[in-house]
Tab-separated table of C-alpha atoms and ligand atoms in Angstrom:
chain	number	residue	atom	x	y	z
A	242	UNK	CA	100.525	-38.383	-14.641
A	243	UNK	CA	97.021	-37.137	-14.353
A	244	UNK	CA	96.114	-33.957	-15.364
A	245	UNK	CA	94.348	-31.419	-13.525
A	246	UNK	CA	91.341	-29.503	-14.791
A	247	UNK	CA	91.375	-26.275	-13.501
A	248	UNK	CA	87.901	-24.307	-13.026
A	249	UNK	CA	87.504	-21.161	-14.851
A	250	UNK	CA	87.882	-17.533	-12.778
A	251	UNK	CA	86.753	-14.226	-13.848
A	252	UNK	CA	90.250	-12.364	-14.014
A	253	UNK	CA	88.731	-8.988	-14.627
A	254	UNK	CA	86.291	-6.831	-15.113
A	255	UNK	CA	84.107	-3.737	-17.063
A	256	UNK	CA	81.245	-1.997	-17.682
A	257	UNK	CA	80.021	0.822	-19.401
A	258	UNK	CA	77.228	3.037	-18.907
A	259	UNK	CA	75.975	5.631	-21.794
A	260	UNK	CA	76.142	9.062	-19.911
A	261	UNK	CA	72.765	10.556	-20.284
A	262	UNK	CA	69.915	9.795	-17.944
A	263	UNK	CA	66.173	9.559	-18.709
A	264	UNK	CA	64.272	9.717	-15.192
A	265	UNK	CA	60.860	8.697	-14.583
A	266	UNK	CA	59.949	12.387	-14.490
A	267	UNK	CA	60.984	12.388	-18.163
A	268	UNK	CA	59.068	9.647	-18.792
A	269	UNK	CA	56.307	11.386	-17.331
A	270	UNK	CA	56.679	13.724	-19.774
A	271	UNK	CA	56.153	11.312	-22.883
A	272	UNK	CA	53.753	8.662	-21.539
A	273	UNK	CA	50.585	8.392	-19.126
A	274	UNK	CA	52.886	6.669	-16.456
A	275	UNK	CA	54.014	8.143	-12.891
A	276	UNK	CA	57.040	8.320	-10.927
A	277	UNK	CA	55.485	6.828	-8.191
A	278	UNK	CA	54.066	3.923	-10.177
A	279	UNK	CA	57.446	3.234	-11.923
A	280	UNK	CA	58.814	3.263	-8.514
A	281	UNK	CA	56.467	0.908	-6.750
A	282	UNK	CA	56.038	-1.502	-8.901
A	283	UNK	CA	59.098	-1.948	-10.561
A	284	UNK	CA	62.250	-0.358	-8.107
A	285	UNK	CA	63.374	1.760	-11.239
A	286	UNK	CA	64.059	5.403	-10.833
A	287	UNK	CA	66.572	6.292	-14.146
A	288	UNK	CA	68.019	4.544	-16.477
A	289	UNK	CA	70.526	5.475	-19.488
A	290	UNK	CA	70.359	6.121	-22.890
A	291	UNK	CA	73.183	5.946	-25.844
A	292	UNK	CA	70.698	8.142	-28.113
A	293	UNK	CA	73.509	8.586	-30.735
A	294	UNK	CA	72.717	6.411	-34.018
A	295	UNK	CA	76.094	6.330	-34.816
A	296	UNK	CA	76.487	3.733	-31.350
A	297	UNK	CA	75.048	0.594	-31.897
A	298	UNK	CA	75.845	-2.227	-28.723
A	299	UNK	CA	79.443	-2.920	-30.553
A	300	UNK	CA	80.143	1.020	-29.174
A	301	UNK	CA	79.718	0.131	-25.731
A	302	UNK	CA	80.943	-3.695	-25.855
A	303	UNK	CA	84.497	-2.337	-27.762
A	304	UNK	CA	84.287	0.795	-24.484
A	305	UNK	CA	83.864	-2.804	-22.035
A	306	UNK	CA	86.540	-5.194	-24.396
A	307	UNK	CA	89.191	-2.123	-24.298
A	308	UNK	CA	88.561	-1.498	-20.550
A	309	UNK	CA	89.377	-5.317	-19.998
A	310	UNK	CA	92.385	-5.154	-21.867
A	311	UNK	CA	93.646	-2.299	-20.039
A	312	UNK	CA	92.356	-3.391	-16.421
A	313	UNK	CA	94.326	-7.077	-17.246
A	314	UNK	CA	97.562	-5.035	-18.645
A	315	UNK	CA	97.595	-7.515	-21.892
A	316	UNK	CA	97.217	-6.857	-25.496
A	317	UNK	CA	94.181	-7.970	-27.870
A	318	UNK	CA	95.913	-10.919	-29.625
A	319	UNK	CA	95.846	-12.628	-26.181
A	320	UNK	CA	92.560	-13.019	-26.312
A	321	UNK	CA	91.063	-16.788	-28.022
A	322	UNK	CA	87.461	-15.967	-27.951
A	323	UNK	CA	84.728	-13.454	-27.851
A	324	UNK	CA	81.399	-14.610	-26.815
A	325	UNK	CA	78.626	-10.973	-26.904
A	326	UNK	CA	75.414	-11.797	-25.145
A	327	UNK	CA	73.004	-9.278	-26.963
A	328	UNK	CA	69.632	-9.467	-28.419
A	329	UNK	CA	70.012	-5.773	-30.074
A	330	UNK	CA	72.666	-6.634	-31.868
A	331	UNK	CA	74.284	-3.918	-34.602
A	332	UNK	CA	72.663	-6.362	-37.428
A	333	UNK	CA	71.510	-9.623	-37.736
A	334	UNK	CA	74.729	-10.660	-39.204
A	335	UNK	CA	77.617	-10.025	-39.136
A	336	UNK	CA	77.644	-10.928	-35.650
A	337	UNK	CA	78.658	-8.377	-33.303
A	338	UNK	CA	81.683	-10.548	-31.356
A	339	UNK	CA	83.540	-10.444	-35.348
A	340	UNK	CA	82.584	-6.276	-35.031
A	341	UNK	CA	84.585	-6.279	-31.284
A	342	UNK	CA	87.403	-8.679	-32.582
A	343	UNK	CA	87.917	-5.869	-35.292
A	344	UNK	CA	87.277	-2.811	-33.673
A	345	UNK	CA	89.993	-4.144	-31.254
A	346	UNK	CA	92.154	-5.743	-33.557
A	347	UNK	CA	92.132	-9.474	-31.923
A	348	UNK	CA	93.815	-11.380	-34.556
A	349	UNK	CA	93.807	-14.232	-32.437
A	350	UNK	CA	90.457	-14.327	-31.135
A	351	UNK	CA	87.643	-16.057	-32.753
A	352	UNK	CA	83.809	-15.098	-31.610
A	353	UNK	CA	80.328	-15.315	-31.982
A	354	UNK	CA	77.165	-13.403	-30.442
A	355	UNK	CA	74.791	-15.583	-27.992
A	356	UNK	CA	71.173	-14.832	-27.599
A	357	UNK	CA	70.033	-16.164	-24.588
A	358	UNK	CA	67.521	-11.802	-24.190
A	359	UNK	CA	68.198	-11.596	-19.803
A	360	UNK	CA	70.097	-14.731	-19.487
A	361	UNK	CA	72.482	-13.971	-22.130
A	362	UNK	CA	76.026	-13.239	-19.698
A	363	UNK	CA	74.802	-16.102	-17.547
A	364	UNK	CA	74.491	-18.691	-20.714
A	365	UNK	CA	77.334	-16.979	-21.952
A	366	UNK	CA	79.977	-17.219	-18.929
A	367	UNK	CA	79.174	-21.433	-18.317
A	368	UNK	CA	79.909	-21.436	-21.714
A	369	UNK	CA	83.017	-19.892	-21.700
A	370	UNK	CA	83.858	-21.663	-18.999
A	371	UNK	CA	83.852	-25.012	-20.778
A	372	UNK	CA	86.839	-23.481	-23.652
A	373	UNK	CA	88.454	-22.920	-20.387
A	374	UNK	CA	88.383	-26.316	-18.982
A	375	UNK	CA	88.418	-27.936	-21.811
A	376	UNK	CA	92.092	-26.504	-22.448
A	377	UNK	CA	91.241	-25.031	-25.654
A	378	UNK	CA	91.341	-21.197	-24.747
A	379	UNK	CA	93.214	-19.746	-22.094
A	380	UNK	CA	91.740	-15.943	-22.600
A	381	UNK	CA	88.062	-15.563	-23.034
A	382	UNK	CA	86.073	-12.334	-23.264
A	383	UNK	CA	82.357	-12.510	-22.580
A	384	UNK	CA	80.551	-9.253	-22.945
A	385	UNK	CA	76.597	-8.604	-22.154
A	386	UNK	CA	74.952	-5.857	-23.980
A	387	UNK	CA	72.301	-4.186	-25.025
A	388	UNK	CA	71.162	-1.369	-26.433
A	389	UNK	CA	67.274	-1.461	-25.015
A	390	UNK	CA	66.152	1.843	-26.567
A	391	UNK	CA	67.073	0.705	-30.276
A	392	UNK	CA	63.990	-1.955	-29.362
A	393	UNK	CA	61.613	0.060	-26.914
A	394	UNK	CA	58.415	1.336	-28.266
A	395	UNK	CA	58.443	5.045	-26.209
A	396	UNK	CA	54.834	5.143	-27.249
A	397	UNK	CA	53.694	1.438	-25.173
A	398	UNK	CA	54.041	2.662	-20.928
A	399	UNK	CA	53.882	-1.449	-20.283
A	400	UNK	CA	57.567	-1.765	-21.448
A	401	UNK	CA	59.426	1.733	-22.227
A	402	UNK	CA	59.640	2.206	-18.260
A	403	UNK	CA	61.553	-1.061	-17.808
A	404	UNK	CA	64.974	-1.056	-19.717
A	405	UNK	CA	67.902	0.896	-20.718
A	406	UNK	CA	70.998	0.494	-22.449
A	407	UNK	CA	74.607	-0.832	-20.697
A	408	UNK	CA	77.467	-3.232	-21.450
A	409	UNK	CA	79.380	-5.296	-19.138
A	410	UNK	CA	81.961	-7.944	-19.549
A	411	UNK	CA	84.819	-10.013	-17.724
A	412	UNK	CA	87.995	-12.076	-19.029
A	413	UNK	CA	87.907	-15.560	-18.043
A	414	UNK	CA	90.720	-17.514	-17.536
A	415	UNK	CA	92.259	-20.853	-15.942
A	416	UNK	CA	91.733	-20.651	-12.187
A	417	UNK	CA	94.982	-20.216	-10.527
A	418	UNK	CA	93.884	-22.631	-7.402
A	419	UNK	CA	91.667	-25.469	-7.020
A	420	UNK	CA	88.415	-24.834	-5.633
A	421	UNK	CA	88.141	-21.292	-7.021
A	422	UNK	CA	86.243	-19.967	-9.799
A	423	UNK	CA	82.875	-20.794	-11.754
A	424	UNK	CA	82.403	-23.955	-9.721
A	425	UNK	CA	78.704	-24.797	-10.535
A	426	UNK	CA	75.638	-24.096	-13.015
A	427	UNK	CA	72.383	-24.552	-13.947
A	428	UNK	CA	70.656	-23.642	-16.799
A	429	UNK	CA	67.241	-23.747	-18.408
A	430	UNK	CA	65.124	-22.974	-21.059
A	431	UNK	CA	61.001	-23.070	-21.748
A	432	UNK	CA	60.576	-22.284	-25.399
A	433	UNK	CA	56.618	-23.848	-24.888
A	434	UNK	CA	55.847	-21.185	-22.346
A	435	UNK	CA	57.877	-18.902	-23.367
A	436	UNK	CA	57.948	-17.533	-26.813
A	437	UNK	CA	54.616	-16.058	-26.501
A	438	UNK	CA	55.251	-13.675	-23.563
A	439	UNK	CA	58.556	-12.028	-24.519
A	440	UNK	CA	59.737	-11.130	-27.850
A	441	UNK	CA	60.185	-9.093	-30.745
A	442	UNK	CA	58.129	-10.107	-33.001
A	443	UNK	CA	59.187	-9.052	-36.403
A	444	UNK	CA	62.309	-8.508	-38.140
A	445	UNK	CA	63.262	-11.974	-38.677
A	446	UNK	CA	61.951	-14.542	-40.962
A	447	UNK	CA	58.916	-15.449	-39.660
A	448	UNK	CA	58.118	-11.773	-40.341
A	449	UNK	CA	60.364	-9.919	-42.189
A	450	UNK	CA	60.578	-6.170	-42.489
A	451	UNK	CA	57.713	-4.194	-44.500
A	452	UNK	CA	55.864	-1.560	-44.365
A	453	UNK	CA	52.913	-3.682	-42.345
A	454	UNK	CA	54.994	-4.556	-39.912
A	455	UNK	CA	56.725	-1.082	-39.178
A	456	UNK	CA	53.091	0.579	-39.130
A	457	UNK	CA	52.326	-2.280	-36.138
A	458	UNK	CA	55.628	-1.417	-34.359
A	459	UNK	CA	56.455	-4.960	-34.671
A	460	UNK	CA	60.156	-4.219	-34.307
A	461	UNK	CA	59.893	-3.143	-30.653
A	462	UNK	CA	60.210	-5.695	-27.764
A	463	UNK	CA	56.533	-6.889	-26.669
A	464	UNK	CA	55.824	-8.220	-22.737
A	465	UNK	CA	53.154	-9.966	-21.150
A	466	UNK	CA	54.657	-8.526	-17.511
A	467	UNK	CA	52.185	-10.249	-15.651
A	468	UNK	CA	52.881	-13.591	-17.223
A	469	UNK	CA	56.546	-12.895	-16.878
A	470	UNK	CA	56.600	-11.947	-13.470
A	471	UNK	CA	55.196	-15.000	-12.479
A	472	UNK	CA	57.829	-17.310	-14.633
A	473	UNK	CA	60.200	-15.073	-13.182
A	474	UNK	CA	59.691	-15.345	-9.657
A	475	UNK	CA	59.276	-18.996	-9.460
A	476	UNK	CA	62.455	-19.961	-12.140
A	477	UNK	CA	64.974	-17.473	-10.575
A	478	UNK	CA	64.102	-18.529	-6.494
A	479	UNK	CA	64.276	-22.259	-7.714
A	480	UNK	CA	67.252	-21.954	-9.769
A	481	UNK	CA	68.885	-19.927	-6.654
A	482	UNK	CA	67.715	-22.741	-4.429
A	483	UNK	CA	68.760	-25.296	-6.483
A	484	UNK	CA	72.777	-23.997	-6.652
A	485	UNK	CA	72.531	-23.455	-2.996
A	486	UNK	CA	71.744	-27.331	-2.120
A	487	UNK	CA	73.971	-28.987	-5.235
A	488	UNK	CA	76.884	-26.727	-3.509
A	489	UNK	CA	75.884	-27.253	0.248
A	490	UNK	CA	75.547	-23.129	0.442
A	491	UNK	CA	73.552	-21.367	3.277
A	492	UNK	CA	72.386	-17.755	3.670
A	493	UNK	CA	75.341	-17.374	5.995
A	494	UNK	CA	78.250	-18.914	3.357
A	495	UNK	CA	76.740	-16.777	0.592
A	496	UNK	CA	78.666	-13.136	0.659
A	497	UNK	CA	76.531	-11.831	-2.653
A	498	UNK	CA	73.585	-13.001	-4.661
A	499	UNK	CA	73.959	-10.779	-8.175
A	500	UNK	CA	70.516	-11.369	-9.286
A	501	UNK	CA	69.015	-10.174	-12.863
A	502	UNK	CA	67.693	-6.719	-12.483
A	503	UNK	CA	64.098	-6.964	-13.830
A	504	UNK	CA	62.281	-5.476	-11.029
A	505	UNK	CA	62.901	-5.227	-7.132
A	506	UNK	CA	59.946	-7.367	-6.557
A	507	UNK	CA	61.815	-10.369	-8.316
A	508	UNK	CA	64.693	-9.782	-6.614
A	509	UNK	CA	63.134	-9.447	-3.093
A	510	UNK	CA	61.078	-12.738	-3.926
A	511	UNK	CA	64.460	-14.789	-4.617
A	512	UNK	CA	66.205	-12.932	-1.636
A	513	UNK	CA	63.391	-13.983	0.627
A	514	UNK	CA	63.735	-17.903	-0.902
A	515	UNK	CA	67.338	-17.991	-0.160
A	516	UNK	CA	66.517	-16.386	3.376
A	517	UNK	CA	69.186	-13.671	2.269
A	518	UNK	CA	69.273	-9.992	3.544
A	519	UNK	CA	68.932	-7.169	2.189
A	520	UNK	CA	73.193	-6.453	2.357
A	521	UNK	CA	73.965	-9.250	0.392
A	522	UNK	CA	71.729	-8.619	-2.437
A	523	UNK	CA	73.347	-6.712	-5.428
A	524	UNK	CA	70.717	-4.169	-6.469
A	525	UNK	CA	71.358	-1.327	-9.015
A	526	UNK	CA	67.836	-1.269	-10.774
A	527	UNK	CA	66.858	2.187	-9.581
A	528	UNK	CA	69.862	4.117	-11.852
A	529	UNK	CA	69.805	1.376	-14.660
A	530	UNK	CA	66.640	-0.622	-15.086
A	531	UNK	CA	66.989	-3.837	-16.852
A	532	UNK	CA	69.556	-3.393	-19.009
A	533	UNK	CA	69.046	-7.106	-20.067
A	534	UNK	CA	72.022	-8.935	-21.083
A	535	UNK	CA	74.172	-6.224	-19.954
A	536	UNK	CA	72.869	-6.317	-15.716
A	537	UNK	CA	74.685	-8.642	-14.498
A	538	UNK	CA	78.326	-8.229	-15.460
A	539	UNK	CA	77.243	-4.856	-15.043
A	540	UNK	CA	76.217	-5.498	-11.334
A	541	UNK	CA	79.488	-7.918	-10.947
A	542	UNK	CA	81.915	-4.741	-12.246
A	543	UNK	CA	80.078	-2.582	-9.860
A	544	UNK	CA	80.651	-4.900	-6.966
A	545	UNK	CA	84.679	-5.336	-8.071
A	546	UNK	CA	84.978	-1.935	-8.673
A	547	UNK	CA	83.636	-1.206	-4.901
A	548	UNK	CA	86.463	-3.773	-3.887
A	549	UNK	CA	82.832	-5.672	-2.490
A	550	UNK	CA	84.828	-9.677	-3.754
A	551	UNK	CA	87.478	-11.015	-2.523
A	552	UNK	CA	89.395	-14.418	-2.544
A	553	UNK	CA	86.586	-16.740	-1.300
A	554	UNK	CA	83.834	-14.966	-1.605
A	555	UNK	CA	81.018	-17.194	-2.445
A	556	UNK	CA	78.743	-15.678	-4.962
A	557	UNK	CA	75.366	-17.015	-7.039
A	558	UNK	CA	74.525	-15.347	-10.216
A	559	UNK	CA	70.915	-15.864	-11.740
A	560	UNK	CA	69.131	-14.910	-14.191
A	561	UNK	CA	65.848	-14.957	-16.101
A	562	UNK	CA	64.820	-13.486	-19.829
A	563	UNK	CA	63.052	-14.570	-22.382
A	564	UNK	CA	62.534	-17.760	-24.164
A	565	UNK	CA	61.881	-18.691	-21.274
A	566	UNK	CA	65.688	-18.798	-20.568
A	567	UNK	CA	67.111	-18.693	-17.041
A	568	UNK	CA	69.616	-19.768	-14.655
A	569	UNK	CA	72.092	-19.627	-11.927
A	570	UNK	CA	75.801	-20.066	-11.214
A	571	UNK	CA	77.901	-20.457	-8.271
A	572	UNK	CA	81.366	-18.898	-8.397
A	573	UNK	CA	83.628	-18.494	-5.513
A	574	UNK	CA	86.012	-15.759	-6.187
A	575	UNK	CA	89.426	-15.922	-6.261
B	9	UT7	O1	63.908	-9.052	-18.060
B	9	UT7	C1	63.093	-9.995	-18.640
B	9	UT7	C2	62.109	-10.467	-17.702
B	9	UT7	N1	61.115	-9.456	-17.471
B	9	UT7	C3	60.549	-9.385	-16.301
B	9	UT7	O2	60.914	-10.102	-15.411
B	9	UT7	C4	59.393	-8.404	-16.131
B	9	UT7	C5	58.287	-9.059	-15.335
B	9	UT7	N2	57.116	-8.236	-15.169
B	9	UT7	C6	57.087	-7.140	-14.364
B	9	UT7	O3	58.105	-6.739	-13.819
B	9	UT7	C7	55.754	-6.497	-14.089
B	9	UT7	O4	54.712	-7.319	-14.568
B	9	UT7	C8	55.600	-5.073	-14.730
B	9	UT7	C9	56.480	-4.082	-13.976
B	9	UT7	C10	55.963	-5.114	-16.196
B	9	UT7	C11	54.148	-4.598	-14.577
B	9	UT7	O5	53.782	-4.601	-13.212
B	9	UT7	P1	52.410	-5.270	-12.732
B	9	UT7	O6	52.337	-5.060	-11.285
B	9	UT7	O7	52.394	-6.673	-13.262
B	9	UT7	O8	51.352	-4.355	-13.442
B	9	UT7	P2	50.236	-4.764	-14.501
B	9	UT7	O9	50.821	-5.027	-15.827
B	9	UT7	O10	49.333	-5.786	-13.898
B	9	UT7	O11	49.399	-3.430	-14.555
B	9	UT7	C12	48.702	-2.919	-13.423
B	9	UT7	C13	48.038	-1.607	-13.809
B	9	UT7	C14	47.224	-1.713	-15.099
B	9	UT7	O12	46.116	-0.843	-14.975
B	9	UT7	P3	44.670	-1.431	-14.563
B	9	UT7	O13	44.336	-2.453	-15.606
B	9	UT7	O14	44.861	-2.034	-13.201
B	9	UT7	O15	43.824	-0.221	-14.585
B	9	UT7	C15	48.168	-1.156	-16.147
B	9	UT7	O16	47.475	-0.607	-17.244
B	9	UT7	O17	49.027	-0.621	-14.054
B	9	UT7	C16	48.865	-0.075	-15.371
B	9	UT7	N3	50.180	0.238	-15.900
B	9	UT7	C17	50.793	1.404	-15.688
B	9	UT7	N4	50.431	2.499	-15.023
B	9	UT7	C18	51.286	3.523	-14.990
B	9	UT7	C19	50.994	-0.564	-16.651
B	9	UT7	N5	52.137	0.083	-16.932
B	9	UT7	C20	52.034	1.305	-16.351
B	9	UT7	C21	52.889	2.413	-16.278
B	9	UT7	N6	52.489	3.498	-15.589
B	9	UT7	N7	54.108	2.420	-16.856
């Protein structure tokens, strides 16, 4: 008898946001930047802050990992695997899915953290998606998080403005139909263009900590916007492009496009590619900036949480970070 292989469906979801705010007037307050500027250019009005040192990003992935527990009505040792998209990750090792798997006692689960910067829940759900299919987990947890200001320089205007710190996550699971679930994805990377534009540049061993490379603020994240922005625009409208003709999609099938929050001008630019409007384009960058690997199953809980999906909806996540890394999947809801 054959067997069927069932797609993978995002049972449930969570997010957490840290409570306090930092507006652009506050920003204002600490840099030569503008609320008007921020605004313009970038869509951003506030964004949050976990300021406590005593919350690293396994505070607000355990706050996500509980919430899916609880949300799903099972208990931790249900869960196989833990997959946490993060590039601020509590340390370099251990990783911070083993910190989540003990912080919520998952004897079961196994786990490891994915660093994938934007893309990271993207990279991290098609993954997860292939224990599912493959038969070899029936409950995985994949959290995106990051805690931004750990890594922001709050003395350079070109990137403090931009992020802020959030967790999201889902359970996936077998799909309980055919035809429903994560049913397509494409993925990319461009570590030749890439590595350049977007990074952190010390703390690991090319350039380990000292003294040198504290006094250069080499431990903060470092941007080349413009050069970004223009990666950005062209991966994340071709990747969107791309899902829609491999899955026959049109801007009338599509009920949500849950982009990457970089900046409204990325979004808009992909929107416009897909020949979406403006209603079926998740946007929350104005209250939480780029909250990098956090956004999207940030923007996905948001959208559940509104009771915005339903069975059938036909949805296409993408994404775009550094590395390059970027991509796009096509899930239809069930
Ligand atoms: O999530 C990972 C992927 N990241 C992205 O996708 C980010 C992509 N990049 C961007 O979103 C945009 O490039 C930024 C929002 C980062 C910058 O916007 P831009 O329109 O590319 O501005 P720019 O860097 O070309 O700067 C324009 C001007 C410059 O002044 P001059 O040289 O024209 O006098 C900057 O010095 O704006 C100035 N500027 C600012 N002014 C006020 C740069 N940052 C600020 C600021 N406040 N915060």
């Amino acid at each position: 008898m054959e067997t069927k292989i069932m797609k993978a469906a995002i049972t449930t979801t969570a997010r957490y946001l840290p409570e306090e705010v930092i507006t652009n007037k506050d920003l204002e307050r600490i840099l030569d930047t503008n609320d008007d500027w921020i605004t313009s250019r970038t869509g951003i009005r506030e964004r949050r802050i976990l300021r406590d040192p005593e919350k690293p990003t396994s505070y607000m992935c355990t706050e996500v990992a509980r919430q899916l527990l609880d949300k799903r009505g099972i208990s931790a040792d249900e869960i196989d695997l833990i997959i946490v998209a993060t590039m601020s990750p509590d340390m370099v090792f251990p990783a911070t899915a083993c910190i989540v798997q003990g912080n919520i006692g998952a004897k079961n689960a196994w786990g490891y953290d994915l660093s994938a910067a934007c893309s990271g829940f993207v990279y991290g759900l098609y993954t997860g998606a292939q224990f599912i299919e493959s038969g070899n987990c029936k409950k995985v947890m994949i959290i995106g998080a990051d805690k931004m200001s750990s890594i922001l320089d709050y003395t350079d205007r070109s990137t403090a403005i931009l992020f802020g710190d959030g967790a999201g996550g889902v359970i996936l699971e077998a799909a309980s139909e055919e035809g429903y679930g994560v049913l397509d994805a494409r993925l990319y990377s461009d570590g030749l263009n890439g590595k350049e534009h977007l990074l952190m540049p010390a703390g690991g061993s090319r350039l380990p900590a000292s003294h040198e490379t504290v006094d250069q603020h080499l431990h903060f994240i470092r941007q080349d916007g413009k050069q970004v922005f223009k990666a950005a625009v062209k991966a994340m409208a071709d990747v969107a492009e791309e899902i829609m003709q491999r899955n026959h999609l049109t801007a009338d099938t599509i009920d949500w496009l849950i982009p990457h929050q970089a900046n409204q001008r990325i979004i808009h630019a992909t929107a416009d590619r897909m020949g979406l409007t403006e209603h079926k384009v998740m946007m929350n960058i104005e209250k939480y900036g780029n909250t990098t690997a956090g956004t999207v199953p940030i923007c996905l809980a948001e959208l559940d949480e509104q009771g915005k999906l339903h069975k059938g909806s036909n949805l296409v996540l993408v994404s775009f970070g550094a590395g390059y890394t970027w991509g796009g999947i096509y899930i239809r809801w069930q």
